[in-house]
């Protein structure tokens, strides 16, 4: 199409080569009238110029010539504009033609209709072929197999429809779209889970109340009924009858009846409009509950795995012997007697033994064997701690008996307790330039991870530093994680005597709670230093404040002077 337009544009300015506007595909009546006016105007203008031509005066001739040139230039401009207009109309015409052809070529509806027609034709052909084959079998059945084919045809007509349902269809691997992480969605799902689990939790609370004899009359009546049913072998029918009774009560409740069959009253959480801080606190509570729930589930699963994998052999041995006894009893004793023994033991344990153990915790800790064995089962983190403690006990005597020359570089051996005090980058006293007698207190041997916020500095690298915080008898020491060598300038040492104020600090005021920081003021700083992002903030504050008060009350001078 572009080649056609280029040919039209470069044919020249001859009027005869262009299409007339009246013949153009989208030409209007106004366009045709403009064409007629444009044709007649040049003839009128030439006649006027001829009448104005006066040979008497040269000025008149010059003006006439100028006016004639002006008339010609105007006519040329009009002709040029007219040519551009005709070219635009032709372009529009060609574009409409191309659009029409594209629509005809990509007509999806017609293609769908044709596809449906072809499918219908194929189904018709299949039906006709089946009819022809059936008619041929009916007209000319093979000799010797007539009865067999009739029986097979009868069986296919009766069962063939159901056999078609067992055709193998490959599974489609559908990937479910995962929802993005959202605090609102997480809170809503936790509320839904709580509402959905409310019947189960209420049932467990009622069972616990029944076992604890919360209502003496209800527990006594339940105990008598259960023991009577277990004595006569009606324990299973009794549970089935209770399930039917519960469904009947639920049906009446669904119909609008107000029935409350519960030993402990139900607790409903009020739903009020929450502020922004309350919503944020709710999200934190939900995350904490989810974390604790996952931790408990992991503990249970790990204990069960370790129970069956002989991690604690003495406990697994008890389970092994109990399973053998139960197996032999089920093989030798009659089923009715086994059921009677199990039901009787379950009733006595639920109503009497559990009540005694819950009322007397010391008695439970001594004689409740399943409870003791379950608590003694280790989880995977506990096993890891045991192995690490065993390895440290094996290595420590060797280091204590060896000479100081055998101690690796960066390790400080205390003579009083023969314990090693060191950091990742070397000996403690070498990193902070304190005396060798200074060592971390037992409460912070491994240090508290935190970040030092020095509000006197303006550079980002000096304003916040990540590291570990230690407290000794006379100093508060901060080891920066970005320090590449011992005694780095990025480390911070503060004398406890020089501290003028120590307080709990909240770095971000918009967050709920009391914060996770400690503010320490000294004479050498204009603004207090802040040790923030401390998970064990309260523990660290108590240790630092206790040692600070001890130093202040005794007024004992420090044994070493650090080089700041």
PDB file of C-alpha atoms in Angstrom, residues 424-425 432 444 446-454 463-471 476-483 490-492 494 505 507 515-520 529-541 544:
ATOM      1  CA  UNK A 424      35.699 -14.075  67.433  1.00  0.00           C
ATOM      2  CA  UNK A 425      38.602 -11.688  66.821  1.00  0.00           C
ATOM      3  CA  UNK A 432      39.075  -3.751  74.496  1.00  0.00           C
ATOM      4  CA  UNK A 444      26.675 -12.368  79.226  1.00  0.00           C
ATOM      5  CA  UNK A 446      28.415 -14.910  74.776  1.00  0.00           C
ATOM      6  CA  UNK A 447      27.361 -11.258  74.695  1.00  0.00           C
ATOM      7  CA  UNK A 448      24.079  -9.609  73.678  1.00  0.00           C
ATOM      8  CA  UNK A 449      23.609  -8.873  70.000  1.00  0.00           C
ATOM      9  CA  UNK A 450      22.560  -5.254  69.455  1.00  0.00           C
ATOM     10  CA  UNK A 451      23.273  -2.102  67.448  1.00  0.00           C
ATOM     11  CA  UNK A 452      25.007   0.998  68.868  1.00  0.00           C
ATOM     12  CA  UNK A 453      23.300   4.279  67.937  1.00  0.00           C
ATOM     13  CA  UNK A 454      25.676   7.194  68.499  1.00  0.00           C
ATOM     14  CA  UNK A 463      25.829   6.598  63.502  1.00  0.00           C
ATOM     15  CA  UNK A 464      24.766   2.920  63.660  1.00  0.00           C
ATOM     16  CA  UNK A 465      27.055  -0.054  64.295  1.00  0.00           C
ATOM     17  CA  UNK A 466      26.075  -3.687  64.730  1.00  0.00           C
ATOM     18  CA  UNK A 467      27.918  -5.818  67.229  1.00  0.00           C
ATOM     19  CA  UNK A 468      27.951  -7.527  70.630  1.00  0.00           C
ATOM     20  CA  UNK A 469      27.599  -5.948  74.080  1.00  0.00           C
ATOM     21  CA  UNK A 470      29.457  -7.276  77.145  1.00  0.00           C
ATOM     22  CA  UNK A 471      29.449  -6.153  80.784  1.00  0.00           C
ATOM     23  CA  UNK A 476      30.614  -1.890  79.518  1.00  0.00           C
ATOM     24  CA  UNK A 477      32.234  -3.133  76.274  1.00  0.00           C
ATOM     25  CA  UNK A 478      30.798  -3.027  72.764  1.00  0.00           C
ATOM     26  CA  UNK A 479      32.514  -5.015  69.995  1.00  0.00           C
ATOM     27  CA  UNK A 480      31.640  -3.816  66.499  1.00  0.00           C
ATOM     28  CA  UNK A 481      31.059  -6.534  63.910  1.00  0.00           C
ATOM     29  CA  UNK A 482      32.664  -4.328  61.231  1.00  0.00           C
ATOM     30  CA  UNK A 483      35.987  -4.062  63.087  1.00  0.00           C
ATOM     31  CA  UNK A 490      35.033   1.115  66.201  1.00  0.00           C
ATOM     32  CA  UNK A 491      34.859  -0.791  69.490  1.00  0.00           C
ATOM     33  CA  UNK A 492      33.483   1.104  72.483  1.00  0.00           C
ATOM     34  CA  UNK A 494      32.553   2.698  78.870  1.00  0.00           C
ATOM     35  CA  UNK A 505      14.735   3.237  75.709  1.00  0.00           C
ATOM     36  CA  UNK A 507      13.841   3.680  69.515  1.00  0.00           C
ATOM     37  CA  UNK A 515      10.918  -0.908  73.174  1.00  0.00           C
ATOM     38  CA  UNK A 516      14.098  -2.953  72.759  1.00  0.00           C
ATOM     39  CA  UNK A 517      16.856  -0.490  73.653  1.00  0.00           C
ATOM     40  CA  UNK A 518      18.969   0.791  76.553  1.00  0.00           C
ATOM     41  CA  UNK A 519      20.001   4.454  76.857  1.00  0.00           C
ATOM     42  CA  UNK A 520      23.298   5.216  78.602  1.00  0.00           C
ATOM     43  CA  UNK A 529      24.298   6.323  73.618  1.00  0.00           C
ATOM     44  CA  UNK A 530      21.557   3.883  72.634  1.00  0.00           C
ATOM     45  CA  UNK A 531      22.025   0.127  72.390  1.00  0.00           C
ATOM     46  CA  UNK A 532      18.969  -0.889  70.359  1.00  0.00           C
ATOM     47  CA  UNK A 533      17.455  -3.984  68.713  1.00  0.00           C
ATOM     48  CA  UNK A 534      18.222  -6.132  71.777  1.00  0.00           C
ATOM     49  CA  UNK A 535      16.071  -9.237  71.993  1.00  0.00           C
ATOM     50  CA  UNK A 536      17.034  -9.831  75.657  1.00  0.00           C
ATOM     51  CA  UNK A 537      16.775  -6.161  76.593  1.00  0.00           C
ATOM     52  CA  UNK A 538      15.303  -6.659  80.067  1.00  0.00           C
ATOM     53  CA  UNK A 539      17.927  -9.254  81.013  1.00  0.00           C
ATOM     54  CA  UNK A 540      20.749  -6.985  79.808  1.00  0.00           C
ATOM     55  CA  UNK A 541      19.301  -3.960  81.597  1.00  0.00           C
ATOM     56  CA  UNK A 544      24.079  -3.694  83.714  1.00  0.00           C
TER      57      UNK A 544
END
